[in-house]
Every structure is written in C-alpha cells, then in structure tokens.
Amino acid sequence: MLLTDEEQKMLNGFYGEGTKLAMKILVAVGEAYDAPKMVPVTRTHVALSNQEADLWFAEKLVAGGATCRIRPTVNPSFHLKQFQKITRIEAEDEAIVKRTHAAYNRLEAIMTYDCTPYLEKNVPRFGEVIAFSESSATPFVNSVCGARSNRESAQSALCSAITGVTPLYGYLLDENRAGEILVHVEADMTDDFSYQMLGYFVPKKTGFSIPVFEGLKNPSKEALMNLGAQLNTGGNVAMYHILGFTPEARDMKSAFQGKKPKGEVTITEADLKAMQQEISDAGGEIDFALFGCPHFTIDQIARVVDLLKGKKLKVPLFIMSSALSRNLSEKMGYMDIIREAGGELVEDTCMDQPCWKFLYGKKGITDSPKCAYYTKRRDMRFVIASLEDSVEAALKGMY
Amino acid sequence: MGQSYSCHKISGGKVQGEILFSQDGLCFYLVDPKTGVVIEKEHCLYGKSIAGKIIVFPYGKGSSVVQADGMYQMKMTGMSPAGMIVENADTTLAASAIILEAPMVNKAATEFYRDVSDGTRVELDAENGVITLL
C-alpha cells in the first residue's frame, strides 16, 4: 500500500505504540482487500460492546498511549446506576463497565452509548467518507444518507478513529455501490414491524448482493432503522437501495449504475409471515417485554406510552433508548406513564449485556429479530411480534 | 506434501489441520467458547465442534462486535479453529482475524473446492497464500 509520510510515521511508531498498532491493523485490512492507499475519514462510530475482546483491544491502545484524531461516538454498554435500581449487578459486570468506560474515555471517544448515531449526534452527509461499525448503522449511513462506509468491525472503526484514515476499497468506491438484485415487495408493509421481517428475510434470497427494493412507499425513519439492522443481522447487507427514495437510486438506471439486475426476487406477505413464525418462539405465557434493539426513538416511545396510558402491565416491560430520548421522555411526562404502568426505560444499554441476567432462562416478547438472535447465547427466548401486539401481550402476560 | 492450491492472505500464519466444510455462514459468537461447538440451532454445523479444524465457509455473519468477541473467547480457551478459508470476507470478519492473529485466507483456487472434503488434512500457509494437501 502507498502510504503518505504522516501514515508512515504512524506505522513506524512516531506517535507511540497504540497509534502504530492501529495503523498496522488498517494496513493489514487494506492489503486483504488490495486497497491502493488510505483515505481520510471525517466521522467514526465505534460499536463499543463492553465485552472481553472490546476491553482487551481498547486497553491495549490506551497502554500504547493512543488517542482519537477523529473522535468516535460509541455503542451502548449498560447504565450501571439505572440497573442497580432494577437488579443486583455482579461485581465482575460492574468492573467491566467501569474499565471499558475508563479506557474509551482515555482514548477520547464521545461517550454517547447509543446505537443510532445516524439519527442524532453523528449524522453524516451525502458522499462523506466515514468508518462506522454497528450493524444498524452501516446500512443506514450508506443507503439512506449516501455516506460511504465499509462494514467496519468495532476494532477497525476504532483504528480509523485513532489514525483518521481508512483503506480505500469496498463501499468507498462508486462501482461497488451499484444495486445487484431487484426485490419486488408485494407484502403489505403496513407498519415498521414489516420492515423488520423484510430485512431479516431478504438476505436469504439475495445473499451477498446489494438489494434494490421496489414497491416500498415512504418508509419512516424507524422502518429504515429496522430494515438496515435486520438486513445486517439476517445477512451481511451493509448497503441497499430503495427505488425512487434513497439518494443513489432515483431510478433503475442510477440504482444499477446502468447495468442489468443479475437477478429478481418477489417478496410476499406470506413470506414475511412464514419468516416470523420460523424465528419466533411459540406463543403462550410470557415473562417480560423488551424493546429498543436498535434504540427506540422518541416517536416509538410515544407509541408505547399511548398503549400503556392508564393501564397496568402483567409482566415487566423494558425500553432501551439513547440518553437524549430518555431525557425527553422525562421532560414530556412519558416516563411517569411508563412507570405507573409497571414499565421501565433505560438509557445507554444494549440487550446483549450481562445486566439482563435476571431475565436469563425466561421467555420474553420483542419486535426485533436482532434482539432475539444475539441473546441466544444468554439463554433468553423471544416471541417476535409487532410493537402493538407485543405491548398488548405484556399487558395480558400472554401472546 | 501433495497437491497445492493458491489462495489470498487476509491474516497471516501457517497451520495444519483437518478440513471442515460449512455450507452456512459462521457467527463465531454463536459457538460455545468452552467446547468450540456451534450452538446456533438452524446452522448446518449445529452441535459440531470447529476447534482445531481448518474451517471452510462461505461468509461470516454477525454484527460489528460479535465476531471479534467470539474469536477472542475461543482463543482464550484454546478452542479456536486452526485456520479459516472463506469465500466472501466482509470487513468485520477480516479485521477480527487480523486483530486476533488468526490465520485466514480467501480466494482459494476452484480446484481446492473440487478436491478436498471433510477430514482432508492440509497445511494452510496464509502468509504465502498456499494450501497444501498433507
């Protein structure tokens, strides 16, 4: 790879061992993809995870004296103080939260602890070259914003935050952003939940190809957030187009960059229903409801509040959101309504965290296939249903 | 040493082991780090161990943190696959292998896929991009 003098200085250790390691990793990634050179990034987002590998790598960079040139926003861990009111947090889990926080603080990250930076705090513009990790984020920034990011791992994005550069390859290049398979959506797509199922199902038909959706009418920001998160969970889709809607897909010609689609598929209502049945646990009694994977927006919180107003929940209901949305919920009186019903709203928290130990072995309900997928390791089972049906189920204790 | 095949380095290292094919993509987070056994029920390798194998798979799947975390935990317990031969390597997978210094290649010659099957013993020289039958 051709490196600038500054990049070579980083690689030689002029800025310390941490920066040297970050550049060494980016060069290896660049060589793996035959990238000719590095290019500057103007934004970064790191999927901090508060897990062992995350902490190991962050502390290694700290020990090497690294700090971020392009300060990243970060993904959630769990909010220690809020959870100490809900459950007993084990000493080792408290310790890793604190150590992870300290390490990222030393690296000078911006401690947003939110997985939807593309809606608030770190919103890229069209064409901007960035390094974003987090599976709901990469499809959103590439497809909806028209920014350019590869499907970064938390660690490669952190290396870009430290060095301010990323190797030039993949989705950074025009030719790799062309649509490949035309997806005719014949399903009803009546609510944001349909987009969860569409996102989870489509990669099974389109594999690694970039899908171009035809037949989607003005999806909401929540629908787009859901679509991206599930495309990138059900498959590895970090880029898609919606005909006549996303910025690089004004028409068929621009979406496919003048080429012919290499395939066409049709998605029906029956496909999405079958997918839901396949990944959802059977109905019956449930122990809890969990929402906010990705973090709920203030509009989604408002929807839950509407459904809970003046009612009592049979089983606990938890919502995860950004600190900003939680703060708004307090200001707007939403928090009182949620709590009076027997629910709770927590900030800075992901479902894939040890703070949920009190739910292990239990059966919940959620509107997010991604939530159900990653908690398999934590022995949590989920019924997957629409937001409205899930809240209804939590009020009755039964789906 | 027998027949050899070209491949393309993602993450260096030279290892030997038995080939294990996976038709499905792999999420290293959904492998039990204590045993190396795949715990994802819908997966074709469900209930099988990938520890010590040279695993041949089409692509990685999983979010931006879980691949590295899964690989890290297997490394700590010594239950990692010996090497990885992948068709489609996304950045998450490639960067995780590089960071954890786990040998990984892509672009293996088509003859490789024709000639080897589960249990074939090979040497994977990721550094130089060569797979050799033992």
Coordinates of C-alpha atoms in Angstrom, one line a residue:
Chain A
M1 CA 0.0 0.0 0.0
L2 CA 1.1 3.5 -0.8
L3 CA 1.3 5.5 2.5
T4 CA 1.7 9.2 3.0
D5 CA 4.6 10.4 5.1
E6 CA 2.2 11.0 8.0
E7 CA 0.7 7.5 7.7
Q8 CA 4.2 6.0 7.5
K9 CA 5.2 7.9 10.7
M10 CA 2.2 6.4 12.5
L11 CA 3.2 3.0 11.2
N12 CA 6.8 3.5 12.4
G13 CA 5.7 4.3 15.9
F14 CA 6.5 8.0 15.9
Y15 CA 3.1 8.7 17.6
G16 CA 3.5 5.8 20.1
E17 CA 2.7 2.1 20.2
G18 CA -1.1 2.5 20.2
T19 CA -1.3 4.5 17.0
K20 CA 1.3 2.2 15.5
L21 CA -0.9 -0.8 16.2
A22 CA -4.0 0.9 14.8
M23 CA -2.2 1.8 11.6
K24 CA -0.7 -1.7 11.3
I25 CA -4.1 -3.2 11.5
L26 CA -5.5 -0.8 8.9
V27 CA -2.6 -1.7 6.6
A28 CA -3.4 -5.4 7.0
V29 CA -7.1 -4.8 6.3
G30 CA -6.1 -2.7 3.3
E31 CA -3.8 -5.4 2.0
A32 CA -6.5 -8.1 2.5
Y33 CA -8.7 -6.0 0.1
D34 CA -6.0 -4.9 -2.2
A35 CA -6.6 -1.2 -1.3
P36 CA -4.1 1.0 -3.1
K37 CA -3.9 3.7 -0.3
M38 CA -5.6 5.2 2.7
V39 CA -8.2 8.0 2.6
P40 CA -9.1 10.4 5.4
V41 CA -12.3 9.8 7.3
T42 CA -14.4 12.7 8.7
R43 CA -16.6 10.7 11.1
T44 CA -16.3 7.5 13.0
H45 CA -18.6 5.3 15.2
V46 CA -17.3 2.5 17.3
A47 CA -19.5 -0.4 18.4
L48 CA -18.2 -0.4 21.9
S49 CA -19.6 -3.6 23.4
N50 CA -18.3 -3.9 26.9
Q51 CA -17.2 -7.4 26.2
E52 CA -13.9 -9.1 26.7
A53 CA -12.4 -8.6 23.3
D54 CA -13.6 -5.0 23.2
L55 CA -11.9 -4.2 26.5
W56 CA -8.8 -6.1 25.7
F57 CA -8.3 -4.1 22.5
A58 CA -9.2 -0.7 23.9
E59 CA -6.9 -1.1 26.9
K60 CA -4.1 -2.2 24.6
L61 CA -4.5 1.0 22.6
V62 CA -4.6 3.0 25.9
A63 CA -1.5 1.3 27.1
G64 CA 0.2 2.4 23.9
G65 CA -0.8 6.0 24.5
A66 CA -3.3 6.3 21.7
T67 CA -6.0 9.0 21.4
C68 CA -8.5 9.6 18.7
R69 CA -7.9 12.0 15.9
I70 CA -11.5 11.7 14.7
R71 CA -13.4 11.3 17.9
P72 CA -16.0 8.5 17.6
T73 CA -19.4 8.2 19.1
V74 CA -19.9 4.8 20.7
N75 CA -22.4 2.0 21.1
P76 CA -24.2 1.1 24.3
S77 CA -22.9 -1.0 27.2
F78 CA -25.3 -0.8 30.2
H79 CA -26.2 2.0 32.5
L80 CA -24.8 0.9 35.9
K81 CA -26.8 3.3 38.1
Q82 CA -30.1 2.7 36.4
F83 CA -29.6 -1.1 36.6
Q84 CA -28.6 -1.1 40.2
K85 CA -32.2 0.1 40.9
I86 CA -33.6 -2.7 38.8
T87 CA -31.5 -5.7 39.8
R88 CA -28.3 -6.8 41.6
I89 CA -25.3 -6.2 39.4
E90 CA -22.5 -8.7 39.9
A91 CA -19.1 -7.3 40.9
E92 CA -17.4 -8.5 37.7
D93 CA -20.0 -6.9 35.5
E94 CA -19.7 -3.6 37.3
A95 CA -16.0 -3.8 37.0
I96 CA -16.0 -4.3 33.2
V97 CA -18.5 -1.4 32.7
K98 CA -16.2 0.9 34.6
R99 CA -13.0 -0.4 32.9
T100 CA -14.5 -0.1 29.4
H101 CA -15.7 3.5 30.2
A102 CA -12.3 4.5 31.5
A103 CA -10.5 3.0 28.5
Y104 CA -12.7 4.8 25.9
N105 CA -12.5 8.0 27.9
R106 CA -8.8 7.8 27.8
L107 CA -9.0 7.3 24.0
E108 CA -11.1 10.5 24.0
A109 CA -14.2 8.9 22.5
I110 CA -17.5 10.7 22.8
M111 CA -19.4 8.6 25.3
T112 CA -22.9 8.6 23.6
Y113 CA -23.6 4.9 24.3
D114 CA -26.2 4.9 21.6
C115 CA -26.5 2.5 18.6
T116 CA -28.4 5.0 16.4
P117 CA -25.8 7.8 16.0
Y118 CA -27.1 8.3 12.4
L119 CA -30.3 9.8 13.9
E120 CA -28.6 12.1 16.5
K121 CA -25.1 13.2 17.3
N122 CA -23.2 11.7 14.4
V123 CA -25.2 12.2 11.2
P124 CA -23.2 12.0 8.0
R125 CA -23.9 14.0 4.8
F126 CA -24.1 12.6 1.3
G127 CA -20.8 11.4 -0.1
E128 CA -18.8 11.7 3.2
V129 CA -16.2 9.0 3.7
I130 CA -16.6 7.6 7.2
A131 CA -15.8 4.5 9.3
F132 CA -18.9 3.2 11.1
S133 CA -19.3 -0.1 12.9
E134 CA -22.6 -1.2 14.4
S135 CA -24.9 -3.3 12.2
S136 CA -27.9 -1.0 12.2
A137 CA -25.6 2.0 11.4
T138 CA -23.6 0.9 8.3
P139 CA -26.7 0.2 6.1
F140 CA -28.3 3.4 7.3
V141 CA -25.4 5.7 6.6
N142 CA -24.6 4.1 3.3
S143 CA -28.1 3.7 1.9
V144 CA -30.2 6.4 3.5
C145 CA -27.6 9.1 3.9
G146 CA -25.5 8.2 0.9
A147 CA -22.3 8.4 3.0
R148 CA -19.5 5.9 2.4
S149 CA -18.5 3.3 5.0
N150 CA -17.4 -0.3 4.9
R151 CA -18.9 -2.8 7.2
E152 CA -16.4 -2.0 9.9
S153 CA -15.8 -4.1 12.9
A154 CA -15.7 -2.2 16.2
Q155 CA -11.9 -2.5 16.3
S156 CA -11.3 -1.4 12.7
A157 CA -13.5 1.6 13.2
L158 CA -11.6 2.4 16.4
C159 CA -8.3 2.1 14.4
S160 CA -9.7 4.7 11.9
A161 CA -10.8 7.0 14.8
I162 CA -7.2 6.9 16.1
T163 CA -5.4 7.3 12.8
G164 CA -8.1 9.4 11.0
V165 CA -7.9 7.2 7.8
T166 CA -9.3 4.1 6.3
P167 CA -8.1 1.9 3.4
L168 CA -9.7 2.7 0.1
Y169 CA -11.8 -0.2 -1.0
G170 CA -15.3 -1.7 -0.9
Y171 CA -18.3 0.6 -0.4
L172 CA -16.0 3.7 -0.6
L173 CA -15.8 3.1 -4.4
D174 CA -18.6 4.0 -6.8
E175 CA -18.5 0.7 -8.7
N176 CA -19.1 -1.3 -5.5
R177 CA -22.3 0.6 -4.6
A178 CA -24.4 -0.5 -7.6
G179 CA -27.5 -2.4 -6.9
E180 CA -27.4 -6.1 -8.0
I181 CA -30.7 -7.8 -7.3
L182 CA -34.1 -6.2 -7.9
V183 CA -36.5 -7.0 -5.0
H184 CA -40.2 -6.6 -5.8
V185 CA -42.0 -6.1 -2.5
E186 CA -45.6 -7.3 -2.8
A187 CA -46.1 -7.7 1.0
D188 CA -48.5 -5.2 2.7
M189 CA -45.7 -3.3 4.6
T190 CA -48.4 -1.6 6.8
D191 CA -46.1 -0.9 9.8
D192 CA -42.5 -0.6 10.9
F193 CA -42.5 -4.2 12.0
S194 CA -43.0 -5.4 8.4
Y195 CA -39.6 -3.8 7.7
Q196 CA -38.0 -5.9 10.5
M197 CA -39.3 -9.1 8.8
L198 CA -38.4 -7.8 5.3
G199 CA -34.8 -7.1 6.4
Y200 CA -34.4 -10.4 8.1
F201 CA -35.9 -12.4 5.2
V202 CA -34.4 -10.8 2.1
P203 CA -30.7 -11.9 2.6
K204 CA -31.9 -15.5 2.4
K205 CA -33.0 -14.7 -1.2
T206 CA -30.3 -12.2 -2.2
G207 CA -27.2 -13.4 -0.3
F208 CA -24.3 -11.1 -0.5
S209 CA -25.7 -9.0 -3.3
I210 CA -26.9 -5.4 -2.9
P211 CA -30.7 -5.4 -3.0
V212 CA -32.7 -2.7 -4.7
F213 CA -36.2 -2.6 -3.3
E214 CA -39.1 -1.7 -5.5
G215 CA -42.6 -1.2 -4.0
L216 CA -41.7 0.5 -0.7
K217 CA -43.7 3.7 -0.1
N218 CA -42.1 6.4 2.1
P219 CA -40.8 4.3 4.9
S220 CA -40.4 6.1 8.3
K221 CA -37.0 6.6 9.9
E222 CA -37.9 3.7 12.3
A223 CA -38.8 1.5 9.3
L224 CA -35.4 2.3 7.8
M225 CA -33.6 1.7 11.0
N226 CA -35.3 -1.7 11.4
L227 CA -34.7 -2.6 7.7
G228 CA -31.0 -2.0 8.0
A229 CA -30.5 -3.6 11.4
Q230 CA -32.2 -6.8 10.2
L231 CA -30.6 -6.9 6.7
N232 CA -27.2 -6.8 8.5
T233 CA -28.3 -9.5 11.1
G234 CA -30.1 -11.9 8.8
G235 CA -27.3 -11.4 6.3
N236 CA -24.3 -9.1 5.9
V237 CA -26.0 -6.4 3.9
A238 CA -24.4 -3.0 4.7
M239 CA -25.8 -1.3 1.6
Y240 CA -29.2 -1.3 -0.2
H241 CA -31.3 1.0 -2.3
I242 CA -35.0 1.8 -2.4
L243 CA -36.1 2.9 -5.9
G244 CA -37.2 6.5 -6.0
F245 CA -36.4 7.0 -2.4
T246 CA -32.7 6.6 -1.3
P247 CA -30.3 9.1 -2.8
E248 CA -28.3 6.8 -5.1
A249 CA -31.5 5.2 -6.6
R250 CA -33.6 7.9 -8.2
D251 CA -34.4 5.4 -10.9
M252 CA -33.5 2.0 -12.2
K253 CA -30.6 3.4 -14.2
S254 CA -28.9 5.1 -11.2
A255 CA -29.7 2.2 -8.8
F256 CA -28.0 -0.3 -11.0
Q257 CA -25.4 2.1 -12.5
G258 CA -26.7 1.4 -15.9
K259 CA -26.3 -2.4 -15.6
K260 CA -29.0 -5.1 -15.7
P261 CA -30.0 -6.6 -12.4
K262 CA -28.3 -10.0 -12.0
G263 CA -31.5 -11.4 -10.5
E264 CA -35.0 -10.6 -9.4
V265 CA -37.0 -11.8 -6.5
T266 CA -40.5 -11.2 -5.2
I267 CA -41.4 -10.9 -1.5
T268 CA -45.0 -11.6 -0.5
E269 CA -46.9 -11.2 2.7
A270 CA -46.9 -15.0 3.1
D271 CA -43.0 -15.0 3.0
L272 CA -42.9 -12.4 5.9
K273 CA -45.5 -14.3 7.9
A274 CA -43.6 -17.6 7.5
M275 CA -40.3 -15.9 8.5
Q276 CA -41.9 -14.5 11.6
Q277 CA -43.2 -18.0 12.6
E278 CA -39.9 -19.6 11.9
I279 CA -37.8 -17.3 14.2
S280 CA -40.4 -16.6 16.9
D281 CA -40.9 -18.8 19.9
A282 CA -44.3 -20.3 20.3
G283 CA -47.0 -18.1 21.9
G284 CA -48.5 -18.6 25.3
E285 CA -47.4 -17.1 28.7
I286 CA -44.6 -14.6 28.6
D287 CA -42.4 -13.3 31.4
F288 CA -41.4 -9.8 30.1
A289 CA -41.3 -7.5 27.1
L290 CA -38.0 -5.9 25.8
F291 CA -37.8 -3.1 23.2
G292 CA -35.1 -0.9 21.8
C293 CA -32.9 -3.0 19.6
P294 CA -31.9 -0.7 17.9
H295 CA -32.5 2.0 20.5
F296 CA -36.1 3.3 20.4
T297 CA -36.7 6.8 19.0
I298 CA -38.8 9.2 21.0
D299 CA -41.6 8.5 18.5
Q300 CA -41.5 4.8 19.3
I301 CA -41.5 5.6 23.0
A302 CA -44.6 7.8 22.4
R303 CA -46.3 4.9 20.7
V304 CA -45.7 2.6 23.7
V305 CA -46.9 5.4 26.0
D306 CA -50.2 5.7 24.1
L307 CA -50.8 1.9 24.5
L308 CA -49.9 1.9 28.2
K309 CA -51.7 5.1 29.4
G310 CA -53.9 4.3 32.4
K311 CA -53.2 0.6 32.3
K312 CA -51.2 -1.9 34.4
L313 CA -48.7 -4.4 32.9
K314 CA -49.0 -8.0 33.8
V315 CA -45.3 -8.6 33.2
P316 CA -42.4 -6.1 33.2
L317 CA -41.7 -4.1 30.1
F318 CA -38.3 -2.6 29.3
I319 CA -37.4 0.0 26.7
M320 CA -33.8 0.9 25.7
S321 CA -33.1 4.3 24.2
S322 CA -30.4 7.0 23.9
A323 CA -29.8 9.3 26.9
L324 CA -31.4 12.1 24.8
S325 CA -34.6 10.2 24.2
R326 CA -34.8 9.2 27.9
N327 CA -34.3 12.7 29.0
L328 CA -37.0 13.9 26.6
S329 CA -39.3 11.2 28.0
E330 CA -38.8 12.6 31.5
K331 CA -39.5 16.1 30.3
M332 CA -42.6 15.1 28.4
G333 CA -44.2 13.1 31.1
Y334 CA -43.7 9.8 29.3
M335 CA -41.5 8.3 32.0
D336 CA -44.3 8.7 34.6
I337 CA -46.8 6.9 32.4
I338 CA -44.4 4.0 31.7
R339 CA -43.5 3.6 35.4
E340 CA -47.1 3.9 36.6
A341 CA -48.0 1.0 34.2
G342 CA -45.1 -1.0 35.7
G343 CA -42.5 -0.5 32.9
E344 CA -39.0 1.0 32.8
L345 CA -37.0 3.0 30.3
V346 CA -33.2 2.7 30.4
E347 CA -30.5 4.6 28.6
D348 CA -27.0 3.6 27.3
T349 CA -27.9 -0.1 27.3
C350 CA -27.9 -2.9 24.8
M351 CA -29.9 -6.2 25.2
D352 CA -26.6 -8.1 24.7
Q353 CA -25.2 -7.2 28.1
P354 CA -24.9 -9.0 31.5
C355 CA -27.3 -6.5 33.2
W356 CA -30.2 -8.7 31.9
K357 CA -29.1 -11.8 33.9
F358 CA -32.4 -11.6 35.8
L359 CA -34.2 -12.5 32.6
Y360 CA -32.0 -15.5 31.6
G361 CA -34.0 -18.7 31.2
K362 CA -37.1 -16.7 30.8
K363 CA -39.3 -16.0 27.8
G364 CA -39.9 -12.5 26.5
I365 CA -41.6 -10.7 23.7
T366 CA -39.9 -8.2 21.4
D367 CA -40.4 -6.6 18.0
S368 CA -36.8 -7.1 16.9
P369 CA -35.4 -10.3 15.4
K370 CA -31.9 -8.9 16.1
C371 CA -32.7 -8.8 19.8
A372 CA -33.7 -12.4 19.7
Y373 CA -30.8 -13.6 17.6
Y374 CA -27.9 -12.3 19.8
T375 CA -29.5 -13.3 23.1
K376 CA -29.4 -17.0 22.1
R377 CA -26.1 -17.1 24.0
R378 CA -27.7 -15.7 27.1
D379 CA -30.4 -18.3 27.2
M380 CA -33.2 -15.8 26.6
R381 CA -36.2 -16.9 24.4
F382 CA -38.4 -14.5 22.5
V383 CA -41.7 -14.3 20.8
I384 CA -41.3 -11.9 17.9
A385 CA -44.3 -9.7 17.2
S386 CA -45.2 -6.2 16.1
L387 CA -44.8 -3.4 18.7
E388 CA -48.5 -3.1 19.2
D389 CA -49.0 -6.8 19.7
S390 CA -46.0 -7.0 22.0
V391 CA -47.3 -4.3 24.3
E392 CA -50.7 -5.9 24.3
A393 CA -49.1 -9.2 25.2
A394 CA -47.2 -7.6 28.1
L395 CA -50.5 -6.1 29.4
K396 CA -52.0 -9.6 29.4
G397 CA -48.9 -11.6 30.2
M398 CA -49.8 -13.8 27.2
Y399 CA -49.3 -13.8 23.5
Chain B
M1 CA 3.5 -33.0 0.7
G2 CA 0.9 -33.3 -2.0
Q3 CA -1.0 -31.0 -4.4
S4 CA -1.1 -27.4 -3.5
Y5 CA -3.6 -24.6 -4.3
S6 CA -3.3 -20.8 -4.3
C7 CA -5.3 -18.5 -2.0
H8 CA -5.1 -14.9 -0.8
K9 CA -3.9 -13.8 2.6
I10 CA -6.2 -11.9 4.9
S11 CA -4.5 -12.7 8.2
G12 CA -1.1 -14.4 8.3
G13 CA 0.2 -17.6 9.9
K14 CA 1.0 -21.2 9.0
V15 CA -1.1 -24.1 10.4
Q16 CA -2.1 -27.7 9.8
G17 CA -5.4 -29.4 10.4
E18 CA -8.4 -31.3 9.1
I19 CA -10.8 -29.6 6.8
L20 CA -14.3 -29.0 8.0
F21 CA -16.8 -27.5 5.5
S22 CA -19.7 -25.3 6.5
Q23 CA -22.4 -24.6 3.9
D24 CA -23.8 -21.8 6.1
G25 CA -22.1 -18.6 7.1
L26 CA -20.4 -18.5 10.5
C27 CA -21.1 -16.3 13.5
F28 CA -18.2 -17.0 16.0
Y29 CA -20.3 -15.6 18.8
L30 CA -22.8 -18.4 18.4
V31 CA -20.1 -21.0 19.2
D32 CA -19.6 -22.2 22.8
P33 CA -16.1 -21.0 23.7
K34 CA -15.7 -23.8 26.2
T35 CA -16.1 -26.5 23.6
G36 CA -15.9 -25.0 20.2
V37 CA -19.4 -26.4 19.4
V38 CA -21.8 -24.4 17.2
I39 CA -24.8 -23.5 19.3
E40 CA -26.9 -21.9 16.5
K41 CA -29.8 -24.4 16.0
E42 CA -30.5 -23.5 12.4
H43 CA -26.8 -24.0 11.4
C44 CA -25.6 -27.0 9.4
L45 CA -22.8 -27.5 11.9
Y46 CA -25.1 -27.3 15.0
G47 CA -23.7 -29.5 17.7
K48 CA -20.4 -29.9 15.9
S49 CA -17.0 -28.6 17.1
I50 CA -14.9 -26.3 15.0
A51 CA -12.0 -26.4 17.5
G52 CA -8.7 -27.2 15.8
K53 CA -10.2 -27.5 12.3
I54 CA -9.4 -25.6 9.2
I55 CA -12.9 -24.4 8.6
V56 CA -14.1 -23.6 5.0
F57 CA -17.1 -21.4 5.0
P58 CA -18.9 -19.1 2.6
Y59 CA -19.0 -15.9 4.7
G60 CA -19.1 -14.5 8.2
K61 CA -22.3 -13.3 9.7
G62 CA -22.9 -11.2 12.8
S63 CA -22.6 -7.6 14.0
S64 CA -19.6 -5.5 14.2
V65 CA -18.5 -6.7 17.7
V66 CA -19.6 -10.3 18.0
Q67 CA -17.1 -11.9 15.5
A68 CA -14.1 -10.5 17.4
D69 CA -15.6 -11.3 20.8
G70 CA -16.4 -14.9 19.7
M71 CA -12.9 -15.4 18.3
Y72 CA -11.3 -13.8 21.3
Q73 CA -13.1 -16.1 23.8
M74 CA -12.2 -19.2 21.7
K75 CA -8.6 -18.1 21.7
M76 CA -8.6 -17.7 25.4
T77 CA -9.9 -21.2 25.9
G78 CA -7.8 -22.7 23.1
M79 CA -10.9 -23.8 21.2
S80 CA -10.2 -21.7 18.1
P81 CA -10.3 -23.2 14.6
A82 CA -6.7 -23.7 13.4
G83 CA -7.4 -21.7 10.3
M84 CA -10.1 -20.2 8.2
I85 CA -10.8 -20.4 4.4
V86 CA -13.6 -18.1 3.5
E87 CA -15.2 -17.2 0.1
N88 CA -16.7 -13.7 0.9
A89 CA -14.9 -11.9 3.7
D90 CA -16.6 -8.8 5.0
T91 CA -14.5 -6.2 6.9
T92 CA -15.9 -7.3 10.3
L93 CA -14.7 -10.8 9.8
A94 CA -11.3 -9.9 8.2
A95 CA -10.5 -7.2 10.8
S96 CA -11.4 -9.6 13.6
A97 CA -9.0 -12.3 12.3
I98 CA -6.2 -9.7 11.8
I99 CA -6.6 -8.3 15.3
L100 CA -6.7 -11.8 16.9
E101 CA -3.8 -13.0 14.7
A102 CA -5.9 -15.9 13.5
P103 CA -4.8 -17.4 10.1
M104 CA -7.4 -16.6 7.4
V105 CA -7.4 -16.6 3.6
N106 CA -9.9 -16.1 0.8
K107 CA -9.9 -16.6 -3.0
A108 CA -8.9 -20.3 -2.7
A109 CA -8.5 -21.8 -6.2
T110 CA -11.6 -23.5 -7.5
E111 CA -9.7 -26.9 -7.7
F112 CA -9.3 -26.7 -3.9
Y113 CA -13.1 -26.8 -3.5
R114 CA -13.3 -29.7 -6.0
D115 CA -10.5 -31.8 -4.4
V116 CA -11.0 -31.6 -0.7
S117 CA -13.7 -32.7 1.7
D118 CA -14.4 -33.0 5.4
G119 CA -11.4 -34.7 7.1
T120 CA -8.8 -33.9 4.4
R121 CA -5.6 -32.9 6.2
V122 CA -4.0 -29.8 4.8
E123 CA -1.4 -27.2 5.6
L124 CA -2.6 -23.6 5.3
D125 CA 0.2 -21.2 4.8
A126 CA -1.8 -17.9 5.0
E127 CA 1.3 -15.7 4.9
N128 CA 2.3 -17.0 1.4
G129 CA -1.2 -17.8 0.2
V130 CA -0.8 -21.6 -0.3
I131 CA -2.9 -24.5 0.8
T132 CA -1.1 -27.9 0.5
L133 CA -2.6 -31.4 0.9
L134 CA -0.7 -33.5 3.5

